[in-house]
mmCIF file with all atom_site columns, C-alpha atoms in Angstrom:
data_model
loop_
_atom_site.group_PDB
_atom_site.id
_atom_site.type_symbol
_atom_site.label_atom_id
_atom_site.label_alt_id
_atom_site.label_comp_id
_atom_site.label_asym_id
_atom_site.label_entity_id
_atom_site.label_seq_id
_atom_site.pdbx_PDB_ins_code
_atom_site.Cartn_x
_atom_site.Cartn_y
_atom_site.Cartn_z
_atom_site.occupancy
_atom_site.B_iso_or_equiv
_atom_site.pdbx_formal_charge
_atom_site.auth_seq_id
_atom_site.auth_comp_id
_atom_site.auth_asym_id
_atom_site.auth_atom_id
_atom_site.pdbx_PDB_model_num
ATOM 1   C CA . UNK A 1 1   ? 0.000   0.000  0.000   1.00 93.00 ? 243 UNK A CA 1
ATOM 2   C CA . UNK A 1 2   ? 0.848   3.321  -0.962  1.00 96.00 ? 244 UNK A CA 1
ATOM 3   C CA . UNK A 1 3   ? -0.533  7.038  0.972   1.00 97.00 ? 245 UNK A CA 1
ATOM 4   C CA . UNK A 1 4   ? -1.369  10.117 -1.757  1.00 95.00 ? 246 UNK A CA 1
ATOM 5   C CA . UNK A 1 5   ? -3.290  13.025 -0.794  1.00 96.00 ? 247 UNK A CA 1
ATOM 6   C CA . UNK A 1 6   ? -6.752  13.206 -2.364  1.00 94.00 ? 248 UNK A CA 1
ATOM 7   C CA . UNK A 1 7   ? -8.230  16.181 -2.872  1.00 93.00 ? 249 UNK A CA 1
ATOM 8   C CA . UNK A 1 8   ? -11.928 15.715 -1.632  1.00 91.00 ? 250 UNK A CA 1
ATOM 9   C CA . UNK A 1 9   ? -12.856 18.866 -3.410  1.00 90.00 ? 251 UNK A CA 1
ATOM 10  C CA . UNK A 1 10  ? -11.962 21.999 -4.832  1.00 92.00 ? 252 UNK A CA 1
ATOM 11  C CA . UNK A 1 11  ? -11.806 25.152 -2.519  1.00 92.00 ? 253 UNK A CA 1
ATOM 12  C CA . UNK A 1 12  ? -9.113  24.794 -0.175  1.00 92.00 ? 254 UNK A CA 1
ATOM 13  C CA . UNK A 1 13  ? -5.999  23.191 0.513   1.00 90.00 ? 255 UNK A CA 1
ATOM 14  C CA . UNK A 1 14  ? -7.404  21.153 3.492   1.00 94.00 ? 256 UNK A CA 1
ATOM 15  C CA . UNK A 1 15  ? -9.218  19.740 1.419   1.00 92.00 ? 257 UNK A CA 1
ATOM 16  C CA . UNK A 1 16  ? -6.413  17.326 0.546   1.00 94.00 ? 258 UNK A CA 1
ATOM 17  C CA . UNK A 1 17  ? -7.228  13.772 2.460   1.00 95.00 ? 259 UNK A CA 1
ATOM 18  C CA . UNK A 1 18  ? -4.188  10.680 2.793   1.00 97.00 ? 260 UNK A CA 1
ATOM 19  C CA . UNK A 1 19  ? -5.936  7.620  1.841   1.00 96.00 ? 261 UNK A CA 1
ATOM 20  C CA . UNK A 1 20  ? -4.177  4.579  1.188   1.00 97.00 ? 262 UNK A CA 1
ATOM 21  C CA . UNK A 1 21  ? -4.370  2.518  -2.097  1.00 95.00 ? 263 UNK A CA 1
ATOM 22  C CA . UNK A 1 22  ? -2.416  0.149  -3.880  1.00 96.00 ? 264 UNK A CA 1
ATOM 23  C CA . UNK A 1 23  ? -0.338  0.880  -7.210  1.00 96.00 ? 265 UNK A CA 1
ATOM 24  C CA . UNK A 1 24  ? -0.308  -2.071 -10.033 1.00 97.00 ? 266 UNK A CA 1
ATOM 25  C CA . UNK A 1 25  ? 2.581   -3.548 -11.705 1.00 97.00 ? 267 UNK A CA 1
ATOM 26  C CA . UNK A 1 26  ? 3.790   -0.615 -14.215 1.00 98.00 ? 268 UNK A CA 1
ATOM 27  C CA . UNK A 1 27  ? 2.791   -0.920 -17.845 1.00 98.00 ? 269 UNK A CA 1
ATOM 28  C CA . UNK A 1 28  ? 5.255   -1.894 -20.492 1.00 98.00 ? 270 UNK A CA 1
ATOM 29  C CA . UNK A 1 29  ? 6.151   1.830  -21.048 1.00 98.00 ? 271 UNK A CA 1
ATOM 30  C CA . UNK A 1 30  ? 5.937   2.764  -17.683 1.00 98.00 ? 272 UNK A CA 1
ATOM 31  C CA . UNK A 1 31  ? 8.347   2.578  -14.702 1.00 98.00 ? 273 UNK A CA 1
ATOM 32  C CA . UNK A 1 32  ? 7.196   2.488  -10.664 1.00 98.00 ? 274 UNK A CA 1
ATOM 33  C CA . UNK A 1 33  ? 9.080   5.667  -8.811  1.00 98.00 ? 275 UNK A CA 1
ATOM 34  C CA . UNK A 1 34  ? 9.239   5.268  -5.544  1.00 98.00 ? 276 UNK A CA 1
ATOM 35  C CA . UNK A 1 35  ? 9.100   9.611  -4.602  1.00 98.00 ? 277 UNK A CA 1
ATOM 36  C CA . UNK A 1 36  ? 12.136  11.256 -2.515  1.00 97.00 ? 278 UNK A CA 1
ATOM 37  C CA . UNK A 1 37  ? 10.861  14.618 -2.821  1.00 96.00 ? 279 UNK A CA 1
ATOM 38  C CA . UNK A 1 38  ? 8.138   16.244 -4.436  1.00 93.00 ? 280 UNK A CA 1
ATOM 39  C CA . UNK A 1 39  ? 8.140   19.985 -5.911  1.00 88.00 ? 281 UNK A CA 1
ATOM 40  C CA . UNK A 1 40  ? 5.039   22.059 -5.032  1.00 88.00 ? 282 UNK A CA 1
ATOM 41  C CA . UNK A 1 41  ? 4.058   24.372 -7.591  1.00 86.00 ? 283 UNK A CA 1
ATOM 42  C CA . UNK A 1 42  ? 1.588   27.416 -8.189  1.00 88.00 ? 284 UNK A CA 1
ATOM 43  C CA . UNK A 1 43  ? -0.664  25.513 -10.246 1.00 90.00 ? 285 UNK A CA 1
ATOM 44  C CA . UNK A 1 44  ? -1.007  22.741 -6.986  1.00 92.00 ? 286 UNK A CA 1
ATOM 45  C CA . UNK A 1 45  ? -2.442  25.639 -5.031  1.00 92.00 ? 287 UNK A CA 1
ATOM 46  C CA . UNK A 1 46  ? -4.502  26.762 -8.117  1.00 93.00 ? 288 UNK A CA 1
ATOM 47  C CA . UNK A 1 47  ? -6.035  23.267 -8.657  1.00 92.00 ? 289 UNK A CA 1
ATOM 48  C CA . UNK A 1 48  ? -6.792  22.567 -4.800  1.00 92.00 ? 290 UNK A CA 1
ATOM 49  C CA . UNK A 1 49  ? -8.525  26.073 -4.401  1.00 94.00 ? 291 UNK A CA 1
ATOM 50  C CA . UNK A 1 50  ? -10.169 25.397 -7.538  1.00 92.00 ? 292 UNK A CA 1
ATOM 51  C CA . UNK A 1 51  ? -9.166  27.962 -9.871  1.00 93.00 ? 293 UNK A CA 1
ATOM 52  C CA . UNK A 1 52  ? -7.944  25.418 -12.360 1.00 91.00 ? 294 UNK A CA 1
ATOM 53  C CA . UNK A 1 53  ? -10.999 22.784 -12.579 1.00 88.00 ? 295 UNK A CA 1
ATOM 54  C CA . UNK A 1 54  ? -10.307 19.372 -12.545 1.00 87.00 ? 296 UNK A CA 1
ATOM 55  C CA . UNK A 1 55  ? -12.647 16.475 -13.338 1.00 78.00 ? 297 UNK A CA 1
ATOM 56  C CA . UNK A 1 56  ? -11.539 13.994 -11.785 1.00 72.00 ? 298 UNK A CA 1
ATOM 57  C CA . UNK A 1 57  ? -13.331 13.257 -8.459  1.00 75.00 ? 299 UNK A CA 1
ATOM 58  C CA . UNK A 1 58  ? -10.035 10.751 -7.076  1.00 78.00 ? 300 UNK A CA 1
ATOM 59  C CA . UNK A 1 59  ? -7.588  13.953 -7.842  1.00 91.00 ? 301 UNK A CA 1
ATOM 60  C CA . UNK A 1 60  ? -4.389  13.984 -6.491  1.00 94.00 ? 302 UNK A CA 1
ATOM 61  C CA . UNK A 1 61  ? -2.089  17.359 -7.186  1.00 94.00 ? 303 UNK A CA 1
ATOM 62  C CA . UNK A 1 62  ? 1.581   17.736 -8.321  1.00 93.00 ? 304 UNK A CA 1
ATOM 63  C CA . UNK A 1 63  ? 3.327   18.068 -11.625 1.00 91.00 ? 305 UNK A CA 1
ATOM 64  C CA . UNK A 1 64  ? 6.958   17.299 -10.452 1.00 92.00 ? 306 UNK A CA 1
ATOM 65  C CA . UNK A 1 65  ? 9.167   15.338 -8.472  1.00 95.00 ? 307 UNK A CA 1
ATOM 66  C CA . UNK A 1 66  ? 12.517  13.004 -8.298  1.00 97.00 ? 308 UNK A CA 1
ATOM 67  C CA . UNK A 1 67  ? 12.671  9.587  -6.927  1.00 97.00 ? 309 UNK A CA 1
ATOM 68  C CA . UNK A 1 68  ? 14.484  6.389  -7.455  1.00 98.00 ? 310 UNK A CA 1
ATOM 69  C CA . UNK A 1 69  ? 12.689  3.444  -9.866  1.00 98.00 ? 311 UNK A CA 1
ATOM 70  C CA . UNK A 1 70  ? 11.832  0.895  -7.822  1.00 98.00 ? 312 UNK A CA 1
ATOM 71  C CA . UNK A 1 71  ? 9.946   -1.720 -10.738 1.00 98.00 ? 313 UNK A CA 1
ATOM 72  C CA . UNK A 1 72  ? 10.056  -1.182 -15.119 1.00 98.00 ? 314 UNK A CA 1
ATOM 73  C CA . UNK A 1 73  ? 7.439   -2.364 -17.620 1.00 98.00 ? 315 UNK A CA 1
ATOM 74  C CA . UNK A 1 74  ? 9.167   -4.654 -19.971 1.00 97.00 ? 316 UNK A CA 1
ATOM 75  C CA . UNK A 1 75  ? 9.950   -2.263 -23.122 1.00 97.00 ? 317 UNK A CA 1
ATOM 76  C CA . UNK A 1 76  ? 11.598  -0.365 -20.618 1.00 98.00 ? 318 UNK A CA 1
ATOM 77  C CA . UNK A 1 77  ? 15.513  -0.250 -21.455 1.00 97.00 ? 319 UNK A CA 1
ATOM 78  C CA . UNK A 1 78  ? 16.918  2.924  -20.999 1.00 97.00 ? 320 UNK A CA 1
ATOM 79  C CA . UNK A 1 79  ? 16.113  3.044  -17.393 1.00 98.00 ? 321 UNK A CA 1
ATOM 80  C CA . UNK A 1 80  ? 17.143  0.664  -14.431 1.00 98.00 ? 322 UNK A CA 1
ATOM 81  C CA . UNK A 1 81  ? 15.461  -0.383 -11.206 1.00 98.00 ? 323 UNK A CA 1
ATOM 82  C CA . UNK A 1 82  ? 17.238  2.104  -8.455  1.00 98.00 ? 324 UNK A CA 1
ATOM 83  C CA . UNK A 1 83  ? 18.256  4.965  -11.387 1.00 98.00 ? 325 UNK A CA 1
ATOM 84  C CA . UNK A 1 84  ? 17.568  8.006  -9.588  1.00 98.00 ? 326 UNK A CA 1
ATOM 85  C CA . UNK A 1 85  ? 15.068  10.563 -12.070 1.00 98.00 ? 327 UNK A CA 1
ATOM 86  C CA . UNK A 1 86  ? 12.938  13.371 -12.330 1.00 97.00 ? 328 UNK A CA 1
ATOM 87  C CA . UNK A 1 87  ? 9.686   14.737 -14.124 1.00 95.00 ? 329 UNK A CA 1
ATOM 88  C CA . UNK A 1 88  ? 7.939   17.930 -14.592 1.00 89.00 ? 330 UNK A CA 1
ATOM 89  C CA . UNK A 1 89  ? 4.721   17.451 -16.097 1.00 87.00 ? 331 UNK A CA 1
ATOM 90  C CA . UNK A 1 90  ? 1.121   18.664 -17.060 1.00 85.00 ? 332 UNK A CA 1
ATOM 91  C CA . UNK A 1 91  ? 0.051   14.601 -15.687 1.00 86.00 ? 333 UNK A CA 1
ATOM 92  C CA . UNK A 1 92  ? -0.595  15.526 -12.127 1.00 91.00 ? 334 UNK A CA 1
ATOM 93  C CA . UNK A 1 93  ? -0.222  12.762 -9.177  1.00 93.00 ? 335 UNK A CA 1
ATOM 94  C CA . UNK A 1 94  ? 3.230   13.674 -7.799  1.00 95.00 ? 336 UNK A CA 1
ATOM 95  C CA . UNK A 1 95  ? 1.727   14.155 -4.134  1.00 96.00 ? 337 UNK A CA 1
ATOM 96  C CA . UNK A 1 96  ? 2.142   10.121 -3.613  1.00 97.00 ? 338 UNK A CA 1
ATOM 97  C CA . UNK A 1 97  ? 4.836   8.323  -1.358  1.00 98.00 ? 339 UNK A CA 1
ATOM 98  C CA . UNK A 1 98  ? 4.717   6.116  -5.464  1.00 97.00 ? 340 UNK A CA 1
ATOM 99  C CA . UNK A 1 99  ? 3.254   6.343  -9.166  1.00 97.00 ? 341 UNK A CA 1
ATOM 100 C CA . UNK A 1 100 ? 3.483   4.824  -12.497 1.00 97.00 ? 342 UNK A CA 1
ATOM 101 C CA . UNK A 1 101 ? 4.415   7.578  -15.118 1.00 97.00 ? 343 UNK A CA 1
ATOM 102 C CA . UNK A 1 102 ? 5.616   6.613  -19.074 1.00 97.00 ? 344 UNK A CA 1
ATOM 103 C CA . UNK A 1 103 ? 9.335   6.560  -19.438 1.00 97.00 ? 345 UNK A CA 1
ATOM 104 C CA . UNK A 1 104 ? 9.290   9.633  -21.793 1.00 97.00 ? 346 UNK A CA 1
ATOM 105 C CA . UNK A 1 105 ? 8.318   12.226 -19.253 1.00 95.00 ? 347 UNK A CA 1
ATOM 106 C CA . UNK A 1 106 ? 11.424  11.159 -17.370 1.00 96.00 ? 348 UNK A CA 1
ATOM 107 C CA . UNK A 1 107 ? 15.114  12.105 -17.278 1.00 96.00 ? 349 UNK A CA 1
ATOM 108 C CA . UNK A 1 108 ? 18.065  10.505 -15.115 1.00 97.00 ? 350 UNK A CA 1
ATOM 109 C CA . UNK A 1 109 ? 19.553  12.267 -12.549 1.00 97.00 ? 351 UNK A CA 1
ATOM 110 C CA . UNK A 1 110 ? 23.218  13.184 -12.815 1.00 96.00 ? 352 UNK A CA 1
ATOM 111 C CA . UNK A 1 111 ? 25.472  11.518 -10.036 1.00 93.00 ? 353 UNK A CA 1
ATOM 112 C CA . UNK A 1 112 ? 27.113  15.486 -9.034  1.00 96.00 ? 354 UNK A CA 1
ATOM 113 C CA . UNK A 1 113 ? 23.685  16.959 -8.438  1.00 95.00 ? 355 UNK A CA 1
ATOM 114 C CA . UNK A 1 114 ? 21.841  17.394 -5.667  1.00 94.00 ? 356 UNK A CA 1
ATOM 115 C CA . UNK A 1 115 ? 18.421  15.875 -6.273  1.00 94.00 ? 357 UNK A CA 1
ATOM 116 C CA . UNK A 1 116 ? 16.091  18.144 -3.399  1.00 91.00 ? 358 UNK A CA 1
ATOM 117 C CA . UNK A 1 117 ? 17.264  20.836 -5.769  1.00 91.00 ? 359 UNK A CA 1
ATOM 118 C CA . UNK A 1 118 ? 16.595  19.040 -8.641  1.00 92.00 ? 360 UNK A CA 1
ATOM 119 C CA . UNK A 1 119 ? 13.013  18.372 -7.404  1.00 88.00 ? 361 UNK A CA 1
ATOM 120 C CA . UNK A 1 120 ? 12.758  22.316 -6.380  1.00 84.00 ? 362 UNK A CA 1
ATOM 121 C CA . UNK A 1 121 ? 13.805  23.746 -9.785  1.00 85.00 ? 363 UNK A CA 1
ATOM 122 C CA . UNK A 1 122 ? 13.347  21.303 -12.375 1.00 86.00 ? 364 UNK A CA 1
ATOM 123 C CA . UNK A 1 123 ? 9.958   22.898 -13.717 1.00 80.00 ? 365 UNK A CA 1
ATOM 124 C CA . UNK A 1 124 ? 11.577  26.556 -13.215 1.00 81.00 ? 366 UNK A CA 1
ATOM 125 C CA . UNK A 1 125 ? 14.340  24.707 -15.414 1.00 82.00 ? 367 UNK A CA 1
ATOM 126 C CA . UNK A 1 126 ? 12.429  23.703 -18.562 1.00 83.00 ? 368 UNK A CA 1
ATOM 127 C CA . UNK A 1 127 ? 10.346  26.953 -18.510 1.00 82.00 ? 369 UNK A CA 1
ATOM 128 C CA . UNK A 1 128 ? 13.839  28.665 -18.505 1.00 82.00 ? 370 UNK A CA 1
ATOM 129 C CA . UNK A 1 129 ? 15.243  26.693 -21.253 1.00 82.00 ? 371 UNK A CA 1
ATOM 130 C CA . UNK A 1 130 ? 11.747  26.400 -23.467 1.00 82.00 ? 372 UNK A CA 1
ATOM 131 C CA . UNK A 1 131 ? 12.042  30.476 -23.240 1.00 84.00 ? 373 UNK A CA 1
ATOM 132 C CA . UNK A 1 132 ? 15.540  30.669 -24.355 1.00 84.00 ? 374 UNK A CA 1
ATOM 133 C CA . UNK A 1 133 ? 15.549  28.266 -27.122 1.00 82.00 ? 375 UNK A CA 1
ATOM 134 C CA . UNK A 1 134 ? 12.526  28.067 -28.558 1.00 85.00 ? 376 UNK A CA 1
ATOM 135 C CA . UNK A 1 135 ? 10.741  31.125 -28.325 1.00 89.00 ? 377 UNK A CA 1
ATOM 136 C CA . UNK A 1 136 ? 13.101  33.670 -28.523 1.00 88.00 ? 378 UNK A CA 1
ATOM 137 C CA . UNK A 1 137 ? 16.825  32.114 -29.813 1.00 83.00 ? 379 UNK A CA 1
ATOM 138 C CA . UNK A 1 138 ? 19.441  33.964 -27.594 1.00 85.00 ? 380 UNK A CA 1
ATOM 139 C CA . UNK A 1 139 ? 22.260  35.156 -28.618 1.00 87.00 ? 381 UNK A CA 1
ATOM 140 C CA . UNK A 1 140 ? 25.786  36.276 -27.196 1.00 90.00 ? 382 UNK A CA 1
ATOM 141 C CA . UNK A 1 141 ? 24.985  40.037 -27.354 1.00 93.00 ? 383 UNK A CA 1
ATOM 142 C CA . UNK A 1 142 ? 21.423  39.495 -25.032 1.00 89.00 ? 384 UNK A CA 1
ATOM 143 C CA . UNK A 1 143 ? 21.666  39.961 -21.515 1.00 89.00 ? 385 UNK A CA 1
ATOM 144 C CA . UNK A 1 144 ? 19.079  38.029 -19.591 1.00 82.00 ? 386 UNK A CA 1
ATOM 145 C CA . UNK A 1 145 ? 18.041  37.545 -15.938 1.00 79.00 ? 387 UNK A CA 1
ATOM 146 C CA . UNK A 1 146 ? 16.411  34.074 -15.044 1.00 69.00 ? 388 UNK A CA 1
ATOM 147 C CA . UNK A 1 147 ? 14.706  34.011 -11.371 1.00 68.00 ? 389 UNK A CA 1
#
């Protein structure tokens, strides 16, 4: 058995319930993450208080976390059970002590960093690099704060 948070229903973050439940065998894209730490977002809060609707009545929040693979589906290669890795994505259910999430919306962690960060920044990360490389190609003359 596995504890999420459950969000009962929209309109307030104590709304969010632990219940127990029990996570199947991963698909064969998918791998089982056992979560070390979990990044909390803006859209979290805008989900729980119900500014961003959701339709799902079993809703659990969070779009990003790290964690260490803990079980692969069997057309999983590129990935190994205990490979540390992180996601940022628009697929909520991060707020879960485990999930099953597709290998593509994952990416090893490096050995030299430090993966709370990793977990803190990661979204901040891809915004940051979307910006900068796809919609508007830097170049060495721009000067550019990221925050």
């Amino acid at each position: 058995m596995t504890k999420l948070y459950k969000l009962k229903s929209q309109g307030s973050i104590d709304n969010l319930e632990i219940i127990n439940i029990s996570i199947p065998a991963p698909a064969s894209n998918e791998v089982k993450i056992k979560h070390n730490f979990i990044g909390v977002s803006h859209m979290d809060v805008h989900h729980c208080l119900g500014e961003y609707l959701v339709d799902d009545e079993n809703f659990t929040p969070g779009l990003q976390a790290t964690g260490t693979i803990t079980e692969t589906g069997d057309m999983v290669n590129e990935y190994q059970v205990g490979d540390k890795v992180v996601y940022a994505t628009c697929v909520t259910g991060s707020f879960a002590e485990e999930r099953n999430i597709n290998k593509n919306l994952i990416l090893k962690i490096p050995d030299k960093l430090d993966e709370k960060l990793v977990a803190a920044t990661f979204h901040s990360l891809l915004a940051s690099h979307y910006l900068t490389r796809r919609t508007f190609k830097l170049e060495n003359k721009h000067i550019v704060l990221i925050h």
